Coordinates of C-alpha atoms and ligand atoms in Angstrom, one line a residue:
M1 CA 31.2 -14.5 16.9
T2 CA 29.6 -13.2 13.7
A3 CA 25.9 -12.9 12.8
V4 CA 24.4 -12.4 9.4
T5 CA 21.4 -10.1 9.3
V6 CA 19.4 -10.4 6.1
I7 CA 17.9 -7.0 5.2
R8 CA 14.7 -7.2 3.1
R9 CA 11.9 -4.7 3.3
S10 CA 13.2 -2.9 6.5
L11 CA 15.6 -0.6 4.7
R12 CA 17.0 1.2 7.7
E13 CA 19.4 0.5 10.6
H14 CA 17.5 2.2 13.4
D15 CA 14.8 0.0 15.1
N16 CA 15.4 -2.7 12.5
T17 CA 14.5 -5.6 14.9
A18 CA 16.7 -8.3 13.3
L19 CA 19.7 -5.9 13.2
V20 CA 19.0 -4.7 16.8
K21 CA 18.9 -8.3 18.1
A22 CA 21.9 -9.4 16.1
S23 CA 23.9 -6.4 17.5
E24 CA 22.8 -7.3 21.1
E25 CA 24.2 -10.8 20.7
H26 CA 27.2 -10.3 18.5
D27 CA 30.1 -7.8 18.1
E28 CA 30.4 -8.6 14.4
V29 CA 27.3 -8.3 12.2
V30 CA 27.0 -8.5 8.5
P31 CA 23.9 -6.6 7.2
L32 CA 23.3 -8.5 3.9
Y33 CA 21.0 -7.6 1.1
V34 CA 20.5 -10.2 -1.7
V35 CA 19.2 -8.8 -5.0
D36 CA 17.2 -11.7 -6.5
D37 CA 16.9 -11.0 -10.2
S38 CA 14.1 -13.5 -10.6
Y39 CA 11.9 -11.4 -8.4
F40 CA 12.1 -8.5 -10.7
E41 CA 11.0 -10.6 -13.6
Q42 CA 7.5 -11.0 -12.2
A43 CA 4.8 -9.0 -14.0
E44 CA 3.3 -7.1 -11.1
L45 CA 6.2 -4.8 -10.4
G46 CA 6.5 -1.3 -11.9
Y47 CA 8.8 1.6 -12.1
P48 CA 7.5 3.8 -9.2
R49 CA 7.9 1.0 -6.7
V50 CA 11.3 -0.3 -8.0
K51 CA 12.7 3.2 -8.1
F52 CA 11.5 3.9 -4.5
W53 CA 13.1 0.7 -3.4
H54 CA 16.3 1.5 -5.3
D55 CA 16.6 5.0 -3.8
S56 CA 16.1 3.5 -0.3
L57 CA 18.6 0.7 -0.6
K58 CA 21.2 3.0 -2.1
E59 CA 20.7 5.5 0.8
L60 CA 21.0 2.7 3.4
E61 CA 24.2 1.5 1.7
Q62 CA 25.6 5.0 1.8
D63 CA 24.5 5.6 5.4
L64 CA 26.2 2.4 6.6
S65 CA 29.4 3.1 4.7
E66 CA 29.7 6.5 6.5
T67 CA 30.3 4.8 9.8
D68 CA 33.8 3.4 10.3
G69 CA 33.8 -0.4 10.2
K70 CA 30.3 -0.8 8.8
Q71 CA 29.2 -1.9 5.4
L72 CA 26.0 -3.1 3.6
V73 CA 27.0 -6.3 1.9
V74 CA 25.1 -6.7 -1.4
R75 CA 25.0 -10.0 -3.3
N76 CA 23.2 -11.1 -6.3
G77 CA 21.4 -14.5 -6.8
D78 CA 19.2 -16.9 -5.0
P79 CA 18.7 -15.7 -1.4
A80 CA 19.2 -19.0 0.4
E81 CA 22.4 -19.8 -1.6
E82 CA 23.9 -16.3 -1.1
I83 CA 23.1 -16.2 2.6
Q84 CA 24.7 -19.7 3.0
R85 CA 27.8 -18.4 1.1
V86 CA 28.2 -15.4 3.4
V87 CA 27.7 -17.6 6.5
E88 CA 30.5 -19.8 5.3
E89 CA 32.8 -16.9 4.4
T90 CA 32.4 -15.3 7.8
E91 CA 31.9 -18.5 9.8
A92 CA 28.8 -16.9 11.2
D93 CA 27.0 -18.8 13.9
A94 CA 23.5 -17.4 13.2
V95 CA 21.3 -15.7 10.7
Y96 CA 18.8 -13.0 11.7
H97 CA 15.9 -11.8 9.6
N98 CA 12.5 -10.0 10.0
R99 CA 9.3 -11.8 9.2
D100 CA 7.1 -11.0 6.2
Y101 CA 3.6 -12.2 5.7
R102 CA 3.2 -12.3 1.9
P103 CA 2.9 -15.7 0.2
Y104 CA 6.0 -15.1 -1.9
S105 CA 8.1 -14.0 1.1
K106 CA 6.8 -16.9 3.3
K107 CA 8.0 -19.4 0.7
R108 CA 11.4 -17.6 0.3
D109 CA 11.9 -17.4 4.1
Q110 CA 11.0 -21.0 4.6
K111 CA 13.6 -22.0 2.1
V112 CA 16.2 -20.0 4.0
E113 CA 15.2 -21.6 7.3
D114 CA 15.4 -25.1 5.7
E115 CA 18.6 -24.7 3.9
I116 CA 20.9 -22.5 6.0
E117 CA 23.2 -24.6 8.1
V118 CA 23.2 -22.4 11.2
P119 CA 20.3 -21.3 13.4
V120 CA 18.0 -18.8 11.7
K121 CA 16.2 -16.4 14.0
S122 CA 13.2 -14.5 12.8
F123 CA 11.5 -11.4 14.3
K124 CA 8.4 -9.4 14.1
D125 CA 9.3 -6.0 12.7
I126 CA 7.0 -4.7 9.9
V127 CA 3.8 -4.6 12.0
M128 CA 2.8 -3.7 15.5
F129 CA 0.9 -7.0 16.0
E130 CA 1.2 -10.1 13.8
K131 CA -0.2 -13.5 13.0
E132 CA -2.4 -14.6 15.9
E133 CA -1.3 -12.0 18.5
I134 CA -4.8 -10.4 18.5
L135 CA -7.6 -13.0 18.6
T136 CA -11.2 -13.0 19.5
N137 CA -12.2 -14.2 23.0
S138 CA -12.9 -17.6 21.4
G139 CA -9.3 -17.7 20.0
T140 CA -10.0 -17.1 16.3
P141 CA -8.6 -14.3 14.1
Y142 CA -10.8 -11.3 13.8
K143 CA -12.7 -10.8 10.6
V144 CA -14.3 -7.5 11.7
Y145 CA -11.9 -4.5 12.0
S146 CA -13.8 -2.5 14.6
Y147 CA -13.4 -5.2 17.2
Y148 CA -9.8 -5.9 16.2
K149 CA -9.0 -2.2 16.6
K150 CA -10.1 -2.1 20.2
K151 CA -7.6 -4.7 21.2
W152 CA -5.0 -3.2 18.9
F153 CA -5.2 0.0 20.9
K154 CA -5.4 -1.7 24.3
N155 CA -2.4 -4.0 23.8
D156 CA 1.1 -3.0 24.9
K157 CA 3.2 -1.7 22.0
R158 CA 7.0 -1.9 21.8
R159 CA 9.0 1.2 21.4
P160 CA 11.7 1.8 18.8
Q161 CA 15.0 0.3 19.7
K162 CA 18.6 1.4 18.8
V163 CA 21.2 -0.9 17.4
K164 CA 24.2 -1.6 19.6
D165 CA 27.7 -1.0 18.4
Y166 CA 28.9 -3.6 15.9
S167 CA 31.4 -3.9 13.1
T168 CA 31.2 -5.6 9.8
P169 CA 34.1 -7.7 8.5
E170 CA 35.3 -6.6 5.1
L171 CA 33.5 -8.6 2.5
E172 CA 33.0 -8.5 -1.2
S173 CA 29.9 -6.6 -2.2
V174 CA 28.5 -6.2 -5.6
E175 CA 27.0 -3.0 -7.1
I176 CA 23.3 -2.5 -6.7
P177 CA 21.9 -2.9 -10.2
S178 CA 20.3 0.3 -11.6
V179 CA 16.6 0.5 -12.1
S180 CA 17.0 0.2 -15.8
E181 CA 19.4 -2.7 -15.5
L182 CA 16.6 -4.4 -13.7
G183 CA 14.3 -3.8 -16.7
F184 CA 12.3 -0.7 -15.6
E185 CA 12.3 2.6 -17.4
K186 CA 10.6 5.8 -16.3
P187 CA 7.3 6.2 -18.2
E188 CA 7.1 9.5 -20.0
D189 CA 5.2 12.2 -18.1
M190 CA 5.5 10.5 -14.8
S191 CA 7.1 12.2 -11.8
V192 CA 7.6 9.6 -9.0
W193 CA 8.4 9.9 -5.4
E194 CA 11.9 9.6 -4.1
G195 CA 12.6 7.0 -1.5
G196 CA 15.0 6.8 1.4
R197 CA 14.9 7.3 5.1
E198 CA 15.8 11.0 5.0
N199 CA 12.6 11.6 3.0
G200 CA 10.5 9.4 5.2
L201 CA 11.6 11.2 8.4
Q202 CA 11.0 14.5 6.6
R203 CA 7.5 13.4 5.7
M204 CA 6.6 12.5 9.2
K205 CA 7.9 15.8 10.4
Q206 CA 5.8 17.7 7.9
F207 CA 2.7 15.6 8.6
K208 CA 2.9 16.3 12.3
Q209 CA 1.8 19.9 11.4
N210 CA -1.4 18.5 10.0
I211 CA -2.1 15.4 12.0
K212 CA -4.5 17.1 14.4
D213 CA -6.9 17.9 11.5
Y214 CA -6.6 14.4 10.0
D215 CA -10.0 13.2 11.2
Q216 CA -11.6 16.3 9.5
A217 CA -9.4 16.7 6.4
R218 CA -8.3 13.2 5.3
D219 CA -11.0 12.6 2.8
Y220 CA -10.6 15.8 0.9
A221 CA -8.5 14.7 -2.0
W222 CA -7.3 18.1 -3.0
R223 CA -5.7 18.8 0.4
D224 CA -2.3 17.5 1.3
S225 CA -3.8 16.1 4.5
T226 CA -2.6 12.5 4.7
S227 CA 0.9 11.5 5.7
K228 CA 2.0 9.9 2.4
L229 CA 4.1 7.6 4.4
S230 CA 2.7 4.4 2.8
P231 CA 5.8 3.7 0.6
H232 CA 8.0 4.4 3.5
L233 CA 6.1 1.9 5.7
K234 CA 6.1 -0.5 2.8
F235 CA 9.9 -0.4 2.4
G236 CA 10.6 0.2 6.1
T237 CA 12.6 3.4 5.6
V238 CA 10.8 4.4 8.8
S239 CA 9.4 1.8 11.2
I240 CA 5.8 1.4 12.3
R241 CA 6.9 1.9 15.9
E242 CA 8.7 5.1 15.1
V243 CA 5.6 6.7 13.5
F244 CA 3.1 5.3 16.0
W245 CA 5.1 6.6 19.0
E246 CA 5.9 9.9 17.3
A247 CA 2.1 10.5 17.0
E248 CA 1.5 9.2 20.5
R249 CA 3.9 11.7 22.0
M250 CA 1.9 14.5 20.4
K251 CA -1.2 13.3 22.3
E252 CA 0.6 13.9 25.5
D253 CA 1.2 17.6 24.5
D254 CA -2.4 18.3 23.7
S255 CA -5.9 17.2 24.9
D256 CA -7.2 17.4 21.3
S257 CA -6.1 14.0 20.1
E258 CA -9.0 12.9 17.8
G259 CA -7.0 13.6 14.6
I260 CA -4.0 11.7 16.0
E261 CA -6.1 8.7 17.1
T262 CA -7.9 8.6 13.8
W263 CA -4.5 8.4 12.0
Q264 CA -3.3 5.7 14.3
E265 CA -6.4 3.7 13.4
E266 CA -5.1 3.6 9.9
L267 CA -2.0 1.9 11.2
A268 CA -4.3 -0.6 12.8
W269 CA -6.0 -1.2 9.5
R270 CA -2.6 -2.0 8.0
D271 CA -2.0 -4.6 10.8
Y272 CA -5.5 -5.9 10.4
Y273 CA -5.1 -6.6 6.7
M274 CA -1.7 -8.2 7.4
Q275 CA -3.1 -10.6 9.9
I276 CA -6.0 -11.4 7.5
L277 CA -3.4 -12.2 4.8
W278 CA -1.5 -14.4 7.2
N279 CA -4.5 -16.3 8.5
Y280 CA -6.5 -16.5 5.2
P281 CA -3.9 -16.5 2.4
H282 CA -6.5 -17.8 0.0
E283 CA -7.7 -14.1 -0.4
V284 CA -4.8 -13.4 -2.7
D285 CA -6.4 -15.5 -5.5
E286 CA -10.0 -15.9 -4.3
P287 CA -12.7 -13.9 -2.6
F288 CA -12.2 -13.7 1.1
M289 CA -15.9 -14.4 1.7
D290 CA -16.8 -18.1 1.8
K291 CA -20.1 -17.6 -0.1
Y292 CA -18.3 -16.2 -3.1
R293 CA -15.5 -18.7 -3.3
G294 CA -16.2 -20.9 -6.3
N295 CA -19.4 -18.8 -6.8
E296 CA -17.9 -15.5 -8.0
P297 CA -19.6 -12.9 -10.1
D298 CA -18.6 -13.4 -13.7
W299 CA -16.4 -10.3 -14.0
D300 CA -15.3 -9.0 -17.4
S301 CA -11.6 -9.6 -17.9
K302 CA -9.5 -6.8 -19.5
E303 CA -9.1 -9.1 -22.6
D304 CA -12.9 -9.5 -22.9
A305 CA -13.7 -5.9 -22.3
P306 CA -10.7 -3.9 -23.6
Q307 CA -12.8 -0.7 -24.2
K308 CA -14.0 -0.4 -20.7
W309 CA -10.6 -1.5 -19.3
N310 CA -8.7 1.1 -21.3
A311 CA -11.1 3.9 -20.5
W312 CA -10.7 3.1 -16.8
V313 CA -6.9 2.8 -16.9
E314 CA -6.5 5.9 -19.0
G315 CA -8.9 8.0 -16.9
K316 CA -11.3 8.5 -19.7
T317 CA -14.6 7.2 -18.4
G318 CA -16.3 10.5 -18.6
Y319 CA -16.8 10.6 -14.8
P320 CA -14.4 13.4 -13.7
F321 CA -13.6 12.2 -10.2
V322 CA -12.9 8.7 -11.3
D323 CA -10.7 10.0 -14.2
A324 CA -8.9 12.4 -11.9
G325 CA -7.9 9.5 -9.5
M326 CA -6.7 7.2 -12.3
R327 CA -4.7 10.0 -13.9
Q328 CA -3.1 11.0 -10.5
L329 CA -2.0 7.3 -10.3
K330 CA -0.6 7.3 -13.9
K331 CA 1.3 10.5 -13.4
T332 CA 2.7 9.9 -9.9
G333 CA 2.4 6.2 -8.9
W334 CA 0.2 7.2 -5.9
M335 CA -3.5 7.8 -5.4
H336 CA -5.4 9.3 -2.5
N337 CA -7.3 6.8 -0.4
R338 CA -10.7 8.3 -1.1
L339 CA -10.0 7.9 -4.8
R340 CA -8.8 4.4 -4.4
M341 CA -12.2 3.6 -3.0
V342 CA -14.0 5.6 -5.7
V343 CA -12.2 4.1 -8.7
T344 CA -12.5 0.5 -7.4
N345 CA -16.1 0.9 -6.6
F346 CA -16.5 2.1 -10.2
S347 CA -14.4 -0.7 -11.7
C348 CA -16.7 -3.1 -9.9
K349 CA -20.2 -1.8 -9.7
D350 CA -20.2 0.3 -12.8
L351 CA -17.8 -1.6 -15.1
W352 CA -17.9 -5.1 -13.6
L353 CA -14.1 -5.5 -14.3
E354 CA -12.2 -8.5 -13.0
W355 CA -10.7 -7.6 -9.6
R356 CA -7.6 -9.6 -10.3
N357 CA -6.8 -7.4 -13.3
V358 CA -7.3 -4.4 -11.1
H359 CA -5.0 -5.8 -8.6
D360 CA -2.2 -6.5 -11.1
Y361 CA -2.5 -3.0 -12.6
F362 CA -2.3 -1.4 -9.1
S363 CA 0.6 -3.6 -8.2
R364 CA 2.5 -2.3 -11.2
M365 CA 1.5 1.3 -10.7
F366 CA 1.4 1.9 -6.9
V367 CA 4.6 3.1 -5.3
D368 CA 3.3 1.7 -2.1
A369 CA 1.9 -1.6 -3.5
E370 CA 1.3 -3.8 -0.4
I371 CA -0.5 -7.0 -1.2
A372 CA -2.4 -7.2 2.2
S373 CA -3.8 -3.7 2.1
M374 CA -4.4 -3.8 -1.7
V375 CA -6.4 -7.1 -1.7
G376 CA -8.2 -5.8 1.4
G377 CA -9.0 -2.5 -0.2
I378 CA -10.1 -4.0 -3.6
Q379 CA -12.2 -6.8 -2.1
W380 CA -13.8 -4.2 0.3
S381 CA -15.0 -2.3 -2.8
Y382 CA -16.0 -5.4 -4.6
S383 CA -18.1 -6.5 -1.6
I384 CA -16.3 -9.9 -1.5
G385 CA -13.7 -9.2 1.2
T386 CA -13.2 -9.1 4.9
D387 CA -15.5 -6.6 6.6
A388 CA -16.5 -5.4 3.1
Q389 CA -18.9 -2.8 1.9
P390 CA -22.3 -4.5 1.4
Y391 CA -23.0 -5.1 -2.3
F392 CA -26.1 -2.9 -2.3
R393 CA -24.0 0.1 -1.2
V394 CA -22.7 1.6 -4.4
F395 CA -20.6 4.8 -4.5
N396 CA -22.1 7.5 -6.7
P397 CA -19.1 9.1 -8.4
M398 CA -20.9 12.4 -8.7
S399 CA -21.9 12.7 -5.1
Q400 CA -18.5 11.5 -4.0
S401 CA -16.9 14.4 -5.8
E402 CA -19.5 16.9 -4.7
R403 CA -18.8 15.9 -1.2
Y404 CA -15.0 15.5 -1.2
D405 CA -14.0 17.9 -4.0
P406 CA -16.8 20.4 -3.9
D407 CA -15.0 23.1 -6.0
G408 CA -13.5 20.6 -8.3
K409 CA -9.9 21.5 -7.4
Y410 CA -8.7 17.9 -7.5
I411 CA -10.6 17.3 -10.7
R412 CA -9.1 20.3 -12.4
K413 CA -5.6 19.4 -11.3
W414 CA -5.6 16.0 -12.9
V415 CA -8.1 16.5 -15.7
P416 CA -6.9 19.8 -17.2
E417 CA -9.4 19.7 -20.1
L418 CA -12.1 20.5 -17.5
E419 CA -10.1 23.4 -16.0
D420 CA -12.6 26.1 -17.1
V421 CA -15.8 24.2 -16.5
P422 CA -17.8 26.2 -13.9
D423 CA -18.2 24.7 -10.4
E424 CA -21.9 23.8 -11.0
H425 CA -21.0 21.5 -13.9
I426 CA -17.6 20.1 -12.8
H427 CA -19.1 16.9 -11.4
E428 CA -21.3 16.2 -14.4
P429 CA -19.9 18.1 -17.4
W430 CA -22.0 16.2 -19.9
K431 CA -25.0 18.1 -18.6
M432 CA -23.7 21.4 -20.1
S433 CA -25.5 22.8 -23.1
Q434 CA -23.6 23.2 -26.4
S435 CA -23.1 27.0 -25.7
Q436 CA -22.0 26.3 -22.1
Q437 CA -19.4 23.9 -23.5
E438 CA -18.2 26.5 -26.0
Q439 CA -17.9 29.1 -23.3
C440 CA -15.6 27.0 -21.2
G441 CA -13.7 25.6 -24.2
V442 CA -14.5 21.9 -23.9
T443 CA -16.6 19.8 -26.2
I444 CA -17.9 16.7 -24.4
G445 CA -17.5 13.7 -26.5
D446 CA -14.5 15.3 -28.3
D447 CA -12.1 16.9 -25.8
Y448 CA -13.5 14.9 -22.9
P449 CA -15.5 11.7 -23.1
E450 CA -19.2 11.3 -22.6
P451 CA -19.9 9.0 -19.6
I452 CA -18.9 5.5 -20.7
V453 CA -21.9 3.9 -18.9
D454 CA -25.1 5.2 -17.2
H455 CA -24.3 5.1 -13.5
D456 CA -27.9 4.6 -12.3
E457 CA -28.5 1.7 -14.7
K458 CA -25.2 0.0 -13.7
R459 CA -25.9 0.4 -10.0
K460 CA -29.2 -1.4 -10.4
E461 CA -27.7 -4.1 -12.6
S462 CA -24.9 -4.7 -10.2
V463 CA -27.2 -5.1 -7.2
E464 CA -29.3 -7.5 -9.2
R465 CA -26.3 -9.6 -10.2
F466 CA -25.2 -9.9 -6.6
E467 CA -28.7 -10.7 -5.5
K468 CA -28.9 -13.6 -7.9
L469 CA -25.7 -15.0 -6.6
D470 CA -26.8 -14.7 -3.0
N471 CA -30.1 -16.6 -3.6
Ligands
LIG501 C1 -8.4 -0.2 -3.5 C2 -7.4 0.1 -2.5 C3 -6.1 -0.3 -2.6 C4 -5.1 0.0 -1.6 N1 -3.8 -0.4 -1.8 C5 -2.9 -0.1 -0.9 C6 -1.5 -0.5 -1.1 O1 -1.2 -1.2 -2.1 N2 -0.6 -0.2 -0.2 C7 -1.0 0.6 0.9 O2 -0.1 0.9 1.7 N3 -2.2 1.0 1.1 C8 -3.2 0.7 0.3 N4 -4.5 1.1 0.4 C9 -4.8 1.8 1.7 C10 -4.7 3.4 1.6 O3 -5.3 3.8 0.5 C11 -3.2 3.8 1.6 O4 -2.5 3.2 2.6 C12 -3.2 5.3 1.8 O5 -3.9 6.0 0.8 C13 -1.7 5.8 1.8 O6 -1.6 7.2 1.9 P1 -1.0 7.8 3.2 O7 0.3 7.2 3.6 O8 -1.1 9.3 3.1 O9 -2.1 7.3 4.3 P2 -2.5 7.9 5.7 O10 -3.9 8.3 5.6 O11 -1.5 8.9 6.2 O12 -2.4 6.6 6.7 C14 -1.2 6.2 7.4 C15 -0.8 4.8 7.0 O13 -1.8 3.9 7.4 C16 -1.9 2.8 6.5 N5 -3.2 2.9 5.9 C17 -4.0 3.9 5.7 N6 -5.2 3.5 5.2 C18 -5.2 2.2 5.1 C19 -6.1 1.2 4.7 N7 -7.3 1.5 4.3 N8 -5.7 -0.1 4.7 C20 -4.5 -0.4 5.2 N9 -3.6 0.5 5.6 C21 -3.9 1.8 5.6 C22 -0.8 3.1 5.4 O14 0.3 2.4 5.8 C23 -0.6 4.6 5.5 O15 0.6 5.1 5.1 C24 -5.5 0.8 -0.5 C25 -6.8 1.2 -0.3 C26 -7.8 0.9 -1.3 C27 -9.2 1.3 -1.1

């Protein structure tokens, strides 16, 4: 008998749970990808992510076609209708797919389960633990990461699985539309990451050389010390199980495993935010914290405060570390985690910008845009999320860069107008005298902006605004 396996965000064959299960139970399997044009029309998609997805899907199509008797079948249209059509063409007796936890995907998958006329089997694949697998002792979902993490580490974890031999009947397959056919053009001056499993495996291999220093080095934005696997995990070119166990194997070789374990904790954060999204889907539109739902700070929308908004987006706030982060994003579609925290702290506590606008902008720009981690990260900085930073803790953009970019290497890379500013002024260039500015060839207020706001003032204001809401 034949099975149809719907491929979505797990763009690989190896350890693709739905494909593995289908191959265990059927000799004939149709790996099917449905390109749903309407999805690409939504505003929160952008070139870096669509390009990465496209590279990865093309590579999967190529990889499968290199094995005799296998083929990725690509169709275009409404997912439920196209899946049903392929079921009928092949007289398949079951459909297999991996679960996803985003509101859009839940709706789409429900429609598939309701409308397909053969049994639809769904599997956990994109996370290590899902939904309500890790609960408090009283049976409720965790809202505090550190407790969740303990159980995450303790619980048994599945190992990667190989697909069994299968063949695919010959079927019509349409060409994958190009990125520009889908309506996305490469922005000028942007160099984005290439997707695909080959690159994902290569990244993991490279990262293994640094993983032991991860706990010490991860926050230093100028060092290439994090894995940069986020878009690969997003699009499933590598699986969460592959990377977890690859790291775990390194622990066995060496007693110094702190760096490795700190890195695995980040994988646990990813699962943590995914289970939060599943159990508390309101967080997509509303603050996670009950006390702020319906009682939210009155943020400034980008329409109401275009000057502040544009300065933040363009990396022209006059705060070098913030600007460097925003420009790294604009040029590459990726931003270092420390900077993600710094720029969203700034957009909240210094600029008071609407977090939903920040979310939409990141969604369009991030190559790794993942709603659960993004909403989690933004609401953490905005002090309205799960296990969030308390509102009275406000990042100081100068001390952040003094600590994590002491010589200004990261700043100089992304804000080249400050290249010749001496180390002692790189974090606060506006404090240079006229002659110092002349010496290093930059005029503050002309070549590089004056600070758009006074940080100390805004910090106080922000705390007061939150205090008023709390009382
Ligand atoms: C405001 C904000 C927005 C964010 N938006 C996203 C997003 O859209 N997509 C995304 O994947 N991550 C997001 N993160 C989390 C984190 O910044 C990125 O996962 C990380 O920078 C990716 O780089 P890396 O692969 O080198 O990470 P590494 O440090 O190598 O970590 C390994 C993996 O763990 C996961 N991870 C790491 N940190 C976190 C975290 N804090 N929360 C959840 N998962 C984590 C990622 O999958 C990452 O690839 C966001 C964080 C903040 C503060």
